[in-house]
Coordinates of C-alpha atoms in Angstrom, one line a residue:
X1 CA 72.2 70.7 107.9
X2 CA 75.7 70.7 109.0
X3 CA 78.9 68.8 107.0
X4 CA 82.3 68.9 106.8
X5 CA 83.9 70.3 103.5
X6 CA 87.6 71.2 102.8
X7 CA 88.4 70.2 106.4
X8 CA 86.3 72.4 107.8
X9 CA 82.8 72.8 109.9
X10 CA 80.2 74.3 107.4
X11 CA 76.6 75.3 107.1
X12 CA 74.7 74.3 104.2
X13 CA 71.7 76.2 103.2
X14 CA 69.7 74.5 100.2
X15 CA 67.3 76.5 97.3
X16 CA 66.2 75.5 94.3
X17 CA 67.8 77.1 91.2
X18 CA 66.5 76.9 87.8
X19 CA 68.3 76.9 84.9
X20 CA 67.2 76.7 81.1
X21 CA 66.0 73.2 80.5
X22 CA 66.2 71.8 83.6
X23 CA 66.4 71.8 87.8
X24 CA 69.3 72.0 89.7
X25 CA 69.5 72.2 93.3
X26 CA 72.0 74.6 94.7
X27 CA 73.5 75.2 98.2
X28 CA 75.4 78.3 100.1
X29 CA 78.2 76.8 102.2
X30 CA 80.6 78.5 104.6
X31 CA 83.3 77.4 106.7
X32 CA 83.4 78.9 110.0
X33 CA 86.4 76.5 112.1
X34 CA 88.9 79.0 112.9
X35 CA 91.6 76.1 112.6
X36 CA 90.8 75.3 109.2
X37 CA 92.9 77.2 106.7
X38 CA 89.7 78.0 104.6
X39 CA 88.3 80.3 107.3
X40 CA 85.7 82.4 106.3
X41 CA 85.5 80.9 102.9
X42 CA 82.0 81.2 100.9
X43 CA 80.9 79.2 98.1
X44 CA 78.1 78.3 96.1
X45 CA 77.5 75.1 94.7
X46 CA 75.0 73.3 92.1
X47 CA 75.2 75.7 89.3
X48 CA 75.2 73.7 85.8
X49 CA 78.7 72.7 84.8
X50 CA 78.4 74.9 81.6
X51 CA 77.6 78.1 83.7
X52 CA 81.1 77.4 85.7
X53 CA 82.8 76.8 82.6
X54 CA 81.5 80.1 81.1
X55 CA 82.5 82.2 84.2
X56 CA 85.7 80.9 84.0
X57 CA 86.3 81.7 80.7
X58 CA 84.9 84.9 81.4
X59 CA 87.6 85.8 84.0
X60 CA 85.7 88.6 85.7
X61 CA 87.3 91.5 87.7
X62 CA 85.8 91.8 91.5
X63 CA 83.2 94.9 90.9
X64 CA 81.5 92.5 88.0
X65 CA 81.6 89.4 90.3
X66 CA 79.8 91.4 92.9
X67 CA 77.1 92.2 90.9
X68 CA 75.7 89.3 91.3
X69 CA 77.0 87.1 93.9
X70 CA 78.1 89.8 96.8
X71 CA 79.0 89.4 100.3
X72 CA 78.9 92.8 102.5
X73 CA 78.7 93.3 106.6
X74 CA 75.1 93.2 107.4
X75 CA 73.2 96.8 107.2
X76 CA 75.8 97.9 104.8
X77 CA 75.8 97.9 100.9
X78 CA 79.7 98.3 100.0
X79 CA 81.0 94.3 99.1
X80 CA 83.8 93.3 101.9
X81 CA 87.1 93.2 99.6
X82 CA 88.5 88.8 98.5
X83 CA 88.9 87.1 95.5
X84 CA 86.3 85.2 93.6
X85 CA 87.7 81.7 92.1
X86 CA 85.4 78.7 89.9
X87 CA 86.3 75.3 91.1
X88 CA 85.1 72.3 89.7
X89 CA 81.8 72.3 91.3
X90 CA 80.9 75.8 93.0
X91 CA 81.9 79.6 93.0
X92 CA 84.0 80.4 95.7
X93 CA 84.4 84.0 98.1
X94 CA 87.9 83.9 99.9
X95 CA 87.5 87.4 101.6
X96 CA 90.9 88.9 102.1
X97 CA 91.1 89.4 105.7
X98 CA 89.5 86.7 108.2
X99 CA 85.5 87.2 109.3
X100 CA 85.1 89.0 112.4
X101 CA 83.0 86.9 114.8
X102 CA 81.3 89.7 116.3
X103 CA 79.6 91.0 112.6
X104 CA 76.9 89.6 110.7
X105 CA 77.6 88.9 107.1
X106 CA 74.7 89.5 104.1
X107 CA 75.4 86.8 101.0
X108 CA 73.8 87.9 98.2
X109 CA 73.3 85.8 94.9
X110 CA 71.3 87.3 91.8
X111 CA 70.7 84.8 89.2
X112 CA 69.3 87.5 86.2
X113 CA 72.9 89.6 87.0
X114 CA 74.8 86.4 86.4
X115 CA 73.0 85.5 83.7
X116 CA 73.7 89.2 82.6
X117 CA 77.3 88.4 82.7
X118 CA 77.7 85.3 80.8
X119 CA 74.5 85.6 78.9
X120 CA 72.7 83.0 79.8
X121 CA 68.6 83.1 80.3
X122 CA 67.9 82.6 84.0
X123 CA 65.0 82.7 86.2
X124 CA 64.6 86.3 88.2
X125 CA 64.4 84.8 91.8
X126 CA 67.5 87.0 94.0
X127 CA 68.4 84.8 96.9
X128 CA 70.2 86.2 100.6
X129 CA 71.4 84.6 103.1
X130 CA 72.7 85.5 106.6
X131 CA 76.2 84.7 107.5
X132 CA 77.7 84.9 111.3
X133 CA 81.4 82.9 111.8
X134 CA 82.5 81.3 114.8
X135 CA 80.0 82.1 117.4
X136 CA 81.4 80.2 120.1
X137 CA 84.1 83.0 119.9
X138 CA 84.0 85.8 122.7
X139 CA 83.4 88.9 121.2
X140 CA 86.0 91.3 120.3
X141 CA 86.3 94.2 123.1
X142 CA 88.7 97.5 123.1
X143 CA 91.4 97.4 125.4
X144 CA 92.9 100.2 124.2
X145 CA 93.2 103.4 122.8
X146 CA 96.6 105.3 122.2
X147 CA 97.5 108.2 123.5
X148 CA 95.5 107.3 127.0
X149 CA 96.4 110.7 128.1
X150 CA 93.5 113.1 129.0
X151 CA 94.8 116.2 127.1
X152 CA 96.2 116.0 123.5
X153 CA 97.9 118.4 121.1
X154 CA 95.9 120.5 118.6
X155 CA 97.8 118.5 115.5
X156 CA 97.8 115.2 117.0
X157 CA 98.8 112.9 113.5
X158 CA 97.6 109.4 115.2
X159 CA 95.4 107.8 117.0
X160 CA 95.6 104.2 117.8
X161 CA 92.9 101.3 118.9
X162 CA 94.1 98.2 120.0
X163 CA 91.5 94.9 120.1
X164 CA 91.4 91.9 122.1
X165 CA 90.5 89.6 118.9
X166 CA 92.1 90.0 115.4
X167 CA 89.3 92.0 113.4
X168 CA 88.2 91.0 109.8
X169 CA 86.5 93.7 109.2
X170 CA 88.0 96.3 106.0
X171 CA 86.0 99.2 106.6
X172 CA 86.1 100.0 110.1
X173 CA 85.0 103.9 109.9
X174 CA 81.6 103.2 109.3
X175 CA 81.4 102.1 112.9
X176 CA 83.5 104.9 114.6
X177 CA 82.6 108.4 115.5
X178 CA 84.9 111.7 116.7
X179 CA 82.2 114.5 118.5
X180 CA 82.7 117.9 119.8
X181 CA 82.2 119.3 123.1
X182 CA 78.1 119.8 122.0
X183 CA 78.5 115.9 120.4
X184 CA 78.1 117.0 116.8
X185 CA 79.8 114.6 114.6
X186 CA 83.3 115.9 113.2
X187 CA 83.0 114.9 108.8
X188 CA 85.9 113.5 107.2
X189 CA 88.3 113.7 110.6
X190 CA 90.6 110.8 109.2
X191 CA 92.1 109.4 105.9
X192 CA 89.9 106.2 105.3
X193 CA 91.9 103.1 103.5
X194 CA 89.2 100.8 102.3
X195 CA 90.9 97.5 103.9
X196 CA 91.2 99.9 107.2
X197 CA 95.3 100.6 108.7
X198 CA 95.7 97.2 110.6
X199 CA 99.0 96.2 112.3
X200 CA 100.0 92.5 111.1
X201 CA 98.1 90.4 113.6
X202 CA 95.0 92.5 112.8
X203 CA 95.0 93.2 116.8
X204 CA 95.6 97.2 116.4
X205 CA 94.0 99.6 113.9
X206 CA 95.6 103.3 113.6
X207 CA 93.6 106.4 112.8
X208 CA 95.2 108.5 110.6
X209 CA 94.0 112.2 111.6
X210 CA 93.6 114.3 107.7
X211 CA 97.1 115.4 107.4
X212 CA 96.1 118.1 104.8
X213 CA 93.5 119.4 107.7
X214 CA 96.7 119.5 110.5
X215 CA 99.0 121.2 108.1
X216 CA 98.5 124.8 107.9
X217 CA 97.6 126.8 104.6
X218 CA 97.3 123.8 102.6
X219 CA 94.0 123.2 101.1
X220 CA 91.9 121.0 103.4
X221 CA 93.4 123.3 106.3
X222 CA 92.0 125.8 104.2
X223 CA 88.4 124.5 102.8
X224 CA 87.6 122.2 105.5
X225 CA 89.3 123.8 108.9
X226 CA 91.4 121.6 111.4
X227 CA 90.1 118.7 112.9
X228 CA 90.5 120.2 116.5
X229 CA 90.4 123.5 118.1
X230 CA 92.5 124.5 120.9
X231 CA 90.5 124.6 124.4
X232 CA 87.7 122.4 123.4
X233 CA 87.0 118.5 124.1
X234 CA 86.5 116.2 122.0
X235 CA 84.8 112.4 122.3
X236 CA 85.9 109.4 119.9
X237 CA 83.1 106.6 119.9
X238 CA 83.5 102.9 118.8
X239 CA 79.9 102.0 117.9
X240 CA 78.8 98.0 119.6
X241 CA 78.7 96.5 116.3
X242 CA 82.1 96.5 115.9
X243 CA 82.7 95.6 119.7
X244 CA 81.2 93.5 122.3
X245 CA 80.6 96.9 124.6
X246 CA 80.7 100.9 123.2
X247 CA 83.6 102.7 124.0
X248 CA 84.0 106.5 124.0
X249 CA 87.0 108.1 125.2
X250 CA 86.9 112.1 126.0
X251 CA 90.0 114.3 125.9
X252 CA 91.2 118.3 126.1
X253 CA 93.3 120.0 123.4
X254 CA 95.9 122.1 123.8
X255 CA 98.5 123.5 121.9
X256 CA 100.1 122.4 119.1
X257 CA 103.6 120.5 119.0
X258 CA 105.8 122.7 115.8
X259 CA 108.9 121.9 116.8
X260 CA 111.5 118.8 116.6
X261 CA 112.0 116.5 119.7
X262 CA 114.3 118.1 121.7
X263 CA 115.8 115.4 123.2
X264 CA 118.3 117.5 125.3
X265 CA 115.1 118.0 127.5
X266 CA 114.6 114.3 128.3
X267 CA 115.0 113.4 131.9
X268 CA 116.4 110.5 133.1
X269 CA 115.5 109.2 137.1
X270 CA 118.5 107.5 138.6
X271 CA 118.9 103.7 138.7
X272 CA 121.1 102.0 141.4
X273 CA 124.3 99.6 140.2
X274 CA 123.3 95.4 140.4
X275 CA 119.3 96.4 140.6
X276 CA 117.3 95.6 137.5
X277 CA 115.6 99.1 138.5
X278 CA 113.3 100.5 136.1
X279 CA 114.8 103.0 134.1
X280 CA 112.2 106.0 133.6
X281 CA 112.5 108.9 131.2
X282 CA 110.3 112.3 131.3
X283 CA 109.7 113.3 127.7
X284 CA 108.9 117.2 126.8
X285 CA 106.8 115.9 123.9
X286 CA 103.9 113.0 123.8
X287 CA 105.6 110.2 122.0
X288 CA 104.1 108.2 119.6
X289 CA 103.7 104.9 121.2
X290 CA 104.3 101.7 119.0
X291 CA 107.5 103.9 117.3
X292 CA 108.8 104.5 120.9
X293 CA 108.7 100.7 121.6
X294 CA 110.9 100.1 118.5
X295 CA 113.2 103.1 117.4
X296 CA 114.9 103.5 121.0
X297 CA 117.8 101.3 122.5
X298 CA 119.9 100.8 125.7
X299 CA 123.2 99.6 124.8
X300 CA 126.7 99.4 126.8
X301 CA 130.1 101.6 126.1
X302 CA 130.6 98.3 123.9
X303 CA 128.1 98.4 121.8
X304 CA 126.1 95.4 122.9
X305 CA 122.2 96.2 123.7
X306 CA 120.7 95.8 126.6
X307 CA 117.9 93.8 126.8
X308 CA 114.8 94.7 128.1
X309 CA 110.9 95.8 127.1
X310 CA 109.6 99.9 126.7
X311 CA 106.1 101.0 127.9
X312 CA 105.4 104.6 127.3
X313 CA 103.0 106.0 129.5
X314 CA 101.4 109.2 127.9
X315 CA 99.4 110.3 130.9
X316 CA 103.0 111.2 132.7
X317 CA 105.0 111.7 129.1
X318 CA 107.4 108.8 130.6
X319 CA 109.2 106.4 128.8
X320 CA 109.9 103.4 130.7
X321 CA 113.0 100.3 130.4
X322 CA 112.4 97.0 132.6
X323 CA 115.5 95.4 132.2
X324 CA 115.5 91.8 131.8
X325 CA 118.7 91.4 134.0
X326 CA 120.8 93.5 136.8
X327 CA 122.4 97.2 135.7
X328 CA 126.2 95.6 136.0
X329 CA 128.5 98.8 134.7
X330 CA 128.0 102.4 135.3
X331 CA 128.4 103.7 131.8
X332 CA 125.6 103.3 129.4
X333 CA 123.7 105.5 126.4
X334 CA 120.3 105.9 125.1
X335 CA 120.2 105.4 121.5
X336 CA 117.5 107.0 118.9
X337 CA 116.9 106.2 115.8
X338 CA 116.2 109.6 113.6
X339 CA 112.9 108.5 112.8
X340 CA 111.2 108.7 116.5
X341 CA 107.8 110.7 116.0
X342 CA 106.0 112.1 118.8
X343 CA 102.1 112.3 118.5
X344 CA 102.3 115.0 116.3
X345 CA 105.0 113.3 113.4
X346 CA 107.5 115.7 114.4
X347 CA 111.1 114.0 114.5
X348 CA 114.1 115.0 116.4
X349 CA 115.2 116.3 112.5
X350 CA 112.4 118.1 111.6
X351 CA 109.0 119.0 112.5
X352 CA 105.7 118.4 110.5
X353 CA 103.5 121.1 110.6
X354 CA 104.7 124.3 110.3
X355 CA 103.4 127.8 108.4
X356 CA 103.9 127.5 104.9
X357 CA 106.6 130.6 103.8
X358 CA 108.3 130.2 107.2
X359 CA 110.9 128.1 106.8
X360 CA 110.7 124.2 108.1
X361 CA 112.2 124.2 111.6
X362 CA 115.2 121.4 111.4
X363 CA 117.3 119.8 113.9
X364 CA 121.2 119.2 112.8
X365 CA 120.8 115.7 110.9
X366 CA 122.7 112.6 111.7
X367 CA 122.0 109.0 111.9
X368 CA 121.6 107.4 115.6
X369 CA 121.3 109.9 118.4
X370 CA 122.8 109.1 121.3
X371 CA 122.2 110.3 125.3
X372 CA 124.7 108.8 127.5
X373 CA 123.8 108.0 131.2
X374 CA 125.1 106.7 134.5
X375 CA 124.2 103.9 137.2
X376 CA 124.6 104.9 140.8
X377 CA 126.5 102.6 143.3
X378 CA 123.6 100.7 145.4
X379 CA 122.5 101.8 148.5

């Protein structure tokens, strides 16, 4: 049956559980409203009053707690990562980042392992349930992945997915796969976090390319070879259960980026005075797109900034400004902060792979960079 608990929708599914001297019914309940602040929340309620007061005595770290009552995506054995609490009448699973609406979720709950823990004598009857949040949802699709362009450096650092749903899921790897031009599967191409590299609103998740496999004659470069090969092509996959459609993306390498931004190369198209004329910019490097967003600046002789919004289009290297109002002086200056990566982290202050024994390649340091540029009288 359906109820409302804690404010939000739930689904109650009812067993019976036995304990030593008598029967107690208990129930799985979930919370599935999105609105509800308890989203995702998983609980288990009926167990006698002295079992709860035992396991919160016990005060058990998560890997015990799992043991017996474990929630995991569906197919998979590793428990999703949360916090276990005893209230006053159930155990409750907060998981630490909200359920994805597009994954299945297995709830586990093994009455022999609890009574294990707090040793107690309980019946040997496991119990699972099935768990799926917010169904009325739309499904989670890929708009995105960063750099779009067709051909990539050999020691690309980044790669970047963006959703169209925040995504609950903490161990995204399982469900993606980078192939080689005969569609073998490339092992350990990225540095896997458990909880996955998420940006804030959970919209964008960054793959971190094996940074000891880009950086030459260190030891995974050694033992395990680079992740890509100069020449060849390369397909990333993003498997349907962790999006409403598959995506693959196929791309060319080419050579490695080992040396700083030279930002003496950057070209600048002319803009016309009292036009809010897109400004472009022709980079020598692939930027790295969410740092070129935030680390560059247009700001008047004065100081003030300029504002405006960046897109960085990788397929043409160009880094674009869309003014919010009109170009009203002739004088202004392109300001970057030291910390601007392209695709490969290399900085305009130093680069980030280079031959161990040579020397790392450095720029002269300083703090903001600055490019100054001019506005053409209107046509």
């Amino acid at each position: 049956m359906i109820k409302w608990w804690k404010g939000g929708l739930c689904l109650l599914f009812s067993i019976g559980f036995l304990s030593v001297g008598f029967a107690q019914e208990v129930s799985l309940h979930y919370i599935q409203e999105p609105e509800s602040q308890d989203f995702g929340q998983i609980s288990i309620e009926g167990l006698p009053k002295n079992t709860l007061s035992l396991l919160k005595e016990e005060s058990l770290p998560f890997k015990e707690w799992a043991t017996f009552f474990k929630v995991s995506v569906e197919g998979y054995e590793r428990a999703i990562v949360g916090q276990y609490a005893v209230e006053e009448n159930a155990i409750v699973f907060t998981p630490r980042f909200l359920p994805d609406p597009a994954i299945s979720y297995q709830v586990r709950f093994t009455k022999k392992k609890l009574g294990e823990v707090i040793s107690q004598a309980f019946p040997l009857e496991d119990y699972s349930w099935t768990v799926r949040f917010s169904q009325d949802l739309a499904s989670p699709f890929l708009t995105k992945l960063s750099p779009e362009a067709d051909t990539l450096p050999a020691n690309i650092l980044r790669l970047y997915l963006d959703f169209s749903h925040p995504m609950g899921l903490e161990n995204p790897y399982e469900y993606i796969q980078l192939k080689d031009h005969a569609g073998r599967v490339i092992p350990e191409p990225f540095i896997e976090m458990e909880e996955g590299i998420w940006s804030r609103d959970r919209k964008r998740l960054t793959l971190l390319i094996h940074p000891g496999r880009i950086k030459q004659g260190v030891g995974p470069n050694l033992t395990m070879g680079e992740v890509f090969q100069k020449g060849q092509a390369y397909t990333l996959e993003v498997r349907e259960d962790l999006v409403s459609q598959p995506f693959q993306k196929t791309f060319y390498i080419t050579h490695p980026y080992r040396e700083p931004i030279d930002i003496a190369q950057w070209v600048f198209d002319s803009i016309r005075l009292n036009t809010r004329d897109t400004l472009c910019i022709t980079t020598q490097h692939l930027l790295d797109e969410p740092l070129s967003r935030r680390l560059v600046s247009i700001r008047e002789m004065d100081g003030q900034e300029k504002a405006g919004s960046w897109r960085y289009h990788s397929h043409e290297k160009v880094l674009r400004f869309i003014p919010e109002t009109q170009w009203a002086s002739k004088a202004y200056h392109l300001e970057i902060e030291p910390n601007l990566e392209d695709v490969s982290g290399n900085t305009p202050m130093h680069v980030f792979d280079w031959q161990t024994g040579t020397g790392r390649p450095t720029a002269p340091r300083g703090n903001v960079l600055r490019i100054p540029f001019f506005v053409t009288n209107k046509d």
